[in-house]
């Protein structure tokens, strides 16, 4: 079953990319937020595969850390639907995005999520924000062994830079 799903996903992205100008971009981003009253920060190293101008398959390695939470490492993978308004050379513009994703992480922090936001671009700099709603698949605890909720909504502000190849 898993092999069939994987084969379908690969065929889907290959077929879409054959009809469009696909491109890859990368970025380094950081964000900060609160969970159950505790502040945390996240750093992401992302690789984006734009199969079309409206579909981005984003994969990002991340670490989440804070004073009262356990440090978490992992991979976020999401299919983000995009709508953007950029100049022809992509030096200035705005992008809207939304879509589902999967988080594979340490510290029992595996989750499914939905993500939506807006990003403003000026040269290679991107400033944006949005919301990400998680549903964790296992019970988690913080550094003091307090049980964390299975559902969580994170609001994020992101400052990132990157490029394309």
PDB file of C-alpha atoms in Angstrom:
ATOM      1  CA  UNK A   1       0.000   0.000   0.000  1.00  0.00           C
ATOM      2  CA  UNK A   2       2.781   2.451   0.940  1.00  0.00           C
ATOM      3  CA  UNK A   3       4.610   1.678  -2.296  1.00  0.00           C
ATOM      4  CA  UNK A   4       1.453   2.342  -4.310  1.00  0.00           C
ATOM      5  CA  UNK A   5       0.930   5.707  -2.644  1.00  0.00           C
ATOM      6  CA  UNK A   6       4.569   6.663  -3.161  1.00  0.00           C
ATOM      7  CA  UNK A   7       4.390   5.644  -6.822  1.00  0.00           C
ATOM      8  CA  UNK A   8       1.214   7.710  -7.282  1.00  0.00           C
ATOM      9  CA  UNK A   9       2.797  10.811  -5.695  1.00  0.00           C
ATOM     10  CA  UNK A  10       5.944  10.503  -7.833  1.00  0.00           C
ATOM     11  CA  UNK A  11       3.908  10.000 -11.032  1.00  0.00           C
ATOM     12  CA  UNK A  12       1.665  12.948 -10.116  1.00  0.00           C
ATOM     13  CA  UNK A  13       4.573  15.364  -9.690  1.00  0.00           C
ATOM     14  CA  UNK A  14       6.376  14.072 -12.795  1.00  0.00           C
ATOM     15  CA  UNK A  15       3.240  14.467 -14.932  1.00  0.00           C
ATOM     16  CA  UNK A  16       2.557  17.973 -13.648  1.00  0.00           C
ATOM     17  CA  UNK A  17       6.139  19.081 -14.158  1.00  0.00           C
ATOM     18  CA  UNK A  18       6.135  17.891 -17.770  1.00  0.00           C
ATOM     19  CA  UNK A  19       3.432  20.467 -18.585  1.00  0.00           C
ATOM     20  CA  UNK A  20       4.976  23.423 -16.786  1.00  0.00           C
ATOM     21  CA  UNK A  21       8.195  25.209 -16.135  1.00  0.00           C
ATOM     22  CA  UNK A  22       9.316  23.630 -12.888  1.00  0.00           C
ATOM     23  CA  UNK A  23      11.936  25.199 -10.655  1.00  0.00           C
ATOM     24  CA  UNK A  24      13.707  24.639  -7.369  1.00  0.00           C
ATOM     25  CA  UNK A  25      14.373  27.248  -4.686  1.00  0.00           C
ATOM     26  CA  UNK A  26      15.993  27.072  -1.283  1.00  0.00           C
ATOM     27  CA  UNK A  27      15.726  29.237   1.795  1.00  0.00           C
ATOM     28  CA  UNK A  28      16.870  29.621   5.356  1.00  0.00           C
ATOM     29  CA  UNK A  29      14.172  30.913   7.683  1.00  0.00           C
ATOM     30  CA  UNK A  30      13.517  31.434  11.342  1.00  0.00           C
ATOM     31  CA  UNK A  31      10.402  31.977  13.390  1.00  0.00           C
ATOM     32  CA  UNK A  32       9.291  32.296  16.978  1.00  0.00           C
ATOM     33  CA  UNK A  33       6.088  31.550  18.846  1.00  0.00           C
ATOM     34  CA  UNK A  34       4.509  30.293  22.053  1.00  0.00           C
ATOM     35  CA  UNK A  35       3.106  26.920  23.032  1.00  0.00           C
ATOM     36  CA  UNK A  36       1.202  26.355  26.258  1.00  0.00           C
ATOM     37  CA  UNK A  37       2.610  29.643  27.558  1.00  0.00           C
ATOM     38  CA  UNK A  38       6.229  28.768  26.699  1.00  0.00           C
ATOM     39  CA  UNK A  39       8.259  30.629  24.073  1.00  0.00           C
ATOM     40  CA  UNK A  40      10.127  28.684  21.392  1.00  0.00           C
ATOM     41  CA  UNK A  41      12.083  29.367  18.213  1.00  0.00           C
ATOM     42  CA  UNK A  42      12.378  27.378  15.003  1.00  0.00           C
ATOM     43  CA  UNK A  43      15.011  27.408  12.280  1.00  0.00           C
ATOM     44  CA  UNK A  44      14.206  25.867   8.876  1.00  0.00           C
ATOM     45  CA  UNK A  45      16.394  24.992   5.910  1.00  0.00           C
ATOM     46  CA  UNK A  46      13.911  24.570   3.071  1.00  0.00           C
ATOM     47  CA  UNK A  47      13.911  23.158  -0.430  1.00  0.00           C
ATOM     48  CA  UNK A  48      10.926  24.083  -2.608  1.00  0.00           C
ATOM     49  CA  UNK A  49       9.987  22.258  -5.783  1.00  0.00           C
ATOM     50  CA  UNK A  50       7.557  24.327  -7.824  1.00  0.00           C
ATOM     51  CA  UNK A  51       6.018  21.707 -10.106  1.00  0.00           C
ATOM     52  CA  UNK A  52       3.860  24.485 -11.554  1.00  0.00           C
ATOM     53  CA  UNK A  53       3.495  28.151 -10.748  1.00  0.00           C
ATOM     54  CA  UNK A  54       0.639  27.239  -8.349  1.00  0.00           C
ATOM     55  CA  UNK A  55       1.988  24.073  -6.629  1.00  0.00           C
ATOM     56  CA  UNK A  56       5.006  23.992  -4.319  1.00  0.00           C
ATOM     57  CA  UNK A  57       6.212  20.765  -2.704  1.00  0.00           C
ATOM     58  CA  UNK A  58       8.141  22.164   0.280  1.00  0.00           C
ATOM     59  CA  UNK A  59      10.507  20.093   2.391  1.00  0.00           C
ATOM     60  CA  UNK A  60      12.347  21.707   5.270  1.00  0.00           C
ATOM     61  CA  UNK A  61      14.729  20.393   7.885  1.00  0.00           C
ATOM     62  CA  UNK A  62      14.014  22.136  11.174  1.00  0.00           C
ATOM     63  CA  UNK A  63      14.940  22.429  14.800  1.00  0.00           C
ATOM     64  CA  UNK A  64      12.609  23.793  17.468  1.00  0.00           C
ATOM     65  CA  UNK A  65      14.057  24.911  20.796  1.00  0.00           C
ATOM     66  CA  UNK A  66      13.181  26.907  23.908  1.00  0.00           C
ATOM     67  CA  UNK A  67      13.916  27.150  27.611  1.00  0.00           C
ATOM     68  CA  UNK A  68      11.062  24.965  28.903  1.00  0.00           C
ATOM     69  CA  UNK A  69      10.425  22.726  25.878  1.00  0.00           C
ATOM     70  CA  UNK A  70      12.354  19.732  24.642  1.00  0.00           C
ATOM     71  CA  UNK A  71      14.466  20.443  21.573  1.00  0.00           C
ATOM     72  CA  UNK A  72      12.885  18.841  18.511  1.00  0.00           C
ATOM     73  CA  UNK A  73      14.516  18.012  15.164  1.00  0.00           C
ATOM     74  CA  UNK A  74      12.777  16.836  12.040  1.00  0.00           C
ATOM     75  CA  UNK A  75      11.403  17.303   8.545  1.00  0.00           C
ATOM     76  CA  UNK A  76       8.286  19.188   7.460  1.00  0.00           C
ATOM     77  CA  UNK A  77       6.890  18.178   4.073  1.00  0.00           C
ATOM     78  CA  UNK A  78       3.942  20.055   2.590  1.00  0.00           C
ATOM     79  CA  UNK A  79       2.033  20.463  -0.661  1.00  0.00           C
ATOM     80  CA  UNK A  80       1.417  24.201  -0.787  1.00  0.00           C
ATOM     81  CA  UNK A  81      -0.930  25.790  -3.276  1.00  0.00           C
ATOM     82  CA  UNK A  82       0.404  29.216  -4.295  1.00  0.00           C
ATOM     83  CA  UNK A  83      -0.831  32.367  -5.889  1.00  0.00           C
ATOM     84  CA  UNK A  84       1.794  35.024  -6.473  1.00  0.00           C
ATOM     85  CA  UNK A  85       2.125  38.452  -7.972  1.00  0.00           C
ATOM     86  CA  UNK A  86       5.799  39.147  -8.717  1.00  0.00           C
ATOM     87  CA  UNK A  87       7.692  41.299 -11.165  1.00  0.00           C
ATOM     88  CA  UNK A  88       9.089  39.406 -14.145  1.00  0.00           C
ATOM     89  CA  UNK A  89      12.513  38.953 -12.524  1.00  0.00           C
ATOM     90  CA  UNK A  90      10.853  37.996  -9.180  1.00  0.00           C
ATOM     91  CA  UNK A  91      12.630  40.865  -7.398  1.00  0.00           C
ATOM     92  CA  UNK A  92       9.459  42.330  -5.890  1.00  0.00           C
ATOM     93  CA  UNK A  93       6.065  40.838  -5.111  1.00  0.00           C
ATOM     94  CA  UNK A  94       3.670  39.030  -2.847  1.00  0.00           C
ATOM     95  CA  UNK A  95       2.788  35.336  -2.497  1.00  0.00           C
ATOM     96  CA  UNK A  96      -0.162  33.621  -0.820  1.00  0.00           C
ATOM     97  CA  UNK A  97       0.121  29.951   0.142  1.00  0.00           C
ATOM     98  CA  UNK A  98      -1.937  27.236   1.833  1.00  0.00           C
ATOM     99  CA  UNK A  99      -1.917  23.456   2.039  1.00  0.00           C
ATOM    100  CA  UNK A 100      -1.569  20.241   4.052  1.00  0.00           C
ATOM    101  CA  UNK A 101       1.628  18.713   5.381  1.00  0.00           C
ATOM    102  CA  UNK A 102       3.333  16.074   7.485  1.00  0.00           C
ATOM    103  CA  UNK A 103       5.904  16.571  10.266  1.00  0.00           C
ATOM    104  CA  UNK A 104       8.312  13.717  11.028  1.00  0.00           C
ATOM    105  CA  UNK A 105      10.214  14.615  14.183  1.00  0.00           C
ATOM    106  CA  UNK A 106      11.966  13.525  17.370  1.00  0.00           C
ATOM    107  CA  UNK A 107      10.435  13.721  20.869  1.00  0.00           C
ATOM    108  CA  UNK A 108       7.142  12.118  19.782  1.00  0.00           C
ATOM    109  CA  UNK A 109       6.401  15.237  17.737  1.00  0.00           C
ATOM    110  CA  UNK A 110       5.147  13.549  14.547  1.00  0.00           C
ATOM    111  CA  UNK A 111       2.108  15.422  13.277  1.00  0.00           C
ATOM    112  CA  UNK A 112      -0.143  16.298  10.379  1.00  0.00           C
ATOM    113  CA  UNK A 113      -0.694  19.984   9.739  1.00  0.00           C
ATOM    114  CA  UNK A 114      -2.346  22.634   7.650  1.00  0.00           C
ATOM    115  CA  UNK A 115      -0.476  25.813   6.819  1.00  0.00           C
ATOM    116  CA  UNK A 116      -1.454  29.168   5.285  1.00  0.00           C
ATOM    117  CA  UNK A 117       0.227  32.518   4.972  1.00  0.00           C
ATOM    118  CA  UNK A 118       1.506  35.441   2.973  1.00  0.00           C
ATOM    119  CA  UNK A 119       5.053  36.413   1.989  1.00  0.00           C
ATOM    120  CA  UNK A 120       6.332  39.717   0.662  1.00  0.00           C
ATOM    121  CA  UNK A 121       9.459  39.647  -1.480  1.00  0.00           C
ATOM    122  CA  UNK A 122      12.057  42.348  -1.994  1.00  0.00           C
ATOM    123  CA  UNK A 123      15.142  41.103  -3.833  1.00  0.00           C
ATOM    124  CA  UNK A 124      16.343  37.919  -2.135  1.00  0.00           C
ATOM    125  CA  UNK A 125      14.681  38.848   1.170  1.00  0.00           C
ATOM    126  CA  UNK A 126      11.264  37.438   2.099  1.00  0.00           C
ATOM    127  CA  UNK A 127       9.164  38.645   5.019  1.00  0.00           C
ATOM    128  CA  UNK A 128       5.940  36.854   5.832  1.00  0.00           C
ATOM    129  CA  UNK A 129       3.613  35.374   8.337  1.00  0.00           C
ATOM    130  CA  UNK A 130       0.839  32.912   8.743  1.00  0.00           C
ATOM    131  CA  UNK A 131      -0.772  30.181  10.762  1.00  0.00           C
ATOM    132  CA  UNK A 132       0.013  26.473  11.095  1.00  0.00           C
ATOM    133  CA  UNK A 133      -2.390  24.060  12.807  1.00  0.00           C
ATOM    134  CA  UNK A 134      -0.897  20.762  14.044  1.00  0.00           C
ATOM    135  CA  UNK A 135      -2.477  17.516  15.181  1.00  0.00           C
ATOM    136  CA  UNK A 136       0.179  15.429  16.955  1.00  0.00           C
ATOM    137  CA  UNK A 137      -0.022  11.674  16.616  1.00  0.00           C
ATOM    138  CA  UNK A 138       1.426  10.794  20.051  1.00  0.00           C
ATOM    139  CA  UNK A 139       1.318  12.189  23.577  1.00  0.00           C
ATOM    140  CA  UNK A 140       4.164  14.655  24.210  1.00  0.00           C
ATOM    141  CA  UNK A 141       5.642  16.276  27.310  1.00  0.00           C
ATOM    142  CA  UNK A 142       7.745  19.360  27.983  1.00  0.00           C
ATOM    143  CA  UNK A 143      11.023  19.450  29.980  1.00  0.00           C
ATOM    144  CA  UNK A 144       9.045  19.334  33.254  1.00  0.00           C
ATOM    145  CA  UNK A 145       7.021  16.298  32.088  1.00  0.00           C
ATOM    146  CA  UNK A 146       3.791  18.302  31.737  1.00  0.00           C
ATOM    147  CA  UNK A 147       1.581  16.769  29.054  1.00  0.00           C
ATOM    148  CA  UNK A 148       1.192  18.942  25.959  1.00  0.00           C
ATOM    149  CA  UNK A 149      -2.022  19.063  23.960  1.00  0.00           C
ATOM    150  CA  UNK A 150      -2.493  16.982  20.815  1.00  0.00           C
ATOM    151  CA  UNK A 151      -3.789  19.968  18.847  1.00  0.00           C
ATOM    152  CA  UNK A 152      -1.813  23.157  18.503  1.00  0.00           C
ATOM    153  CA  UNK A 153      -2.074  26.337  16.473  1.00  0.00           C
ATOM    154  CA  UNK A 154       1.119  28.261  15.811  1.00  0.00           C
ATOM    155  CA  UNK A 155       1.207  31.780  14.425  1.00  0.00           C
ATOM    156  CA  UNK A 156       4.477  32.603  12.780  1.00  0.00           C
ATOM    157  CA  UNK A 157       6.393  35.542  11.432  1.00  0.00           C
ATOM    158  CA  UNK A 158       9.197  34.607   9.100  1.00  0.00           C
ATOM    159  CA  UNK A 159      12.210  36.463   7.811  1.00  0.00           C
ATOM    160  CA  UNK A 160      14.034  34.444   5.163  1.00  0.00           C
ATOM    161  CA  UNK A 161      16.521  34.645   2.390  1.00  0.00           C
ATOM    162  CA  UNK A 162      17.311  32.187  -0.339  1.00  0.00           C
ATOM    163  CA  UNK A 163      17.767  31.613  -4.000  1.00  0.00           C
ATOM    164  CA  UNK A 164      16.894  29.346  -6.901  1.00  0.00           C
ATOM    165  CA  UNK A 165      18.636  26.856  -9.132  1.00  0.00           C
TER     166      UNK A 165
END
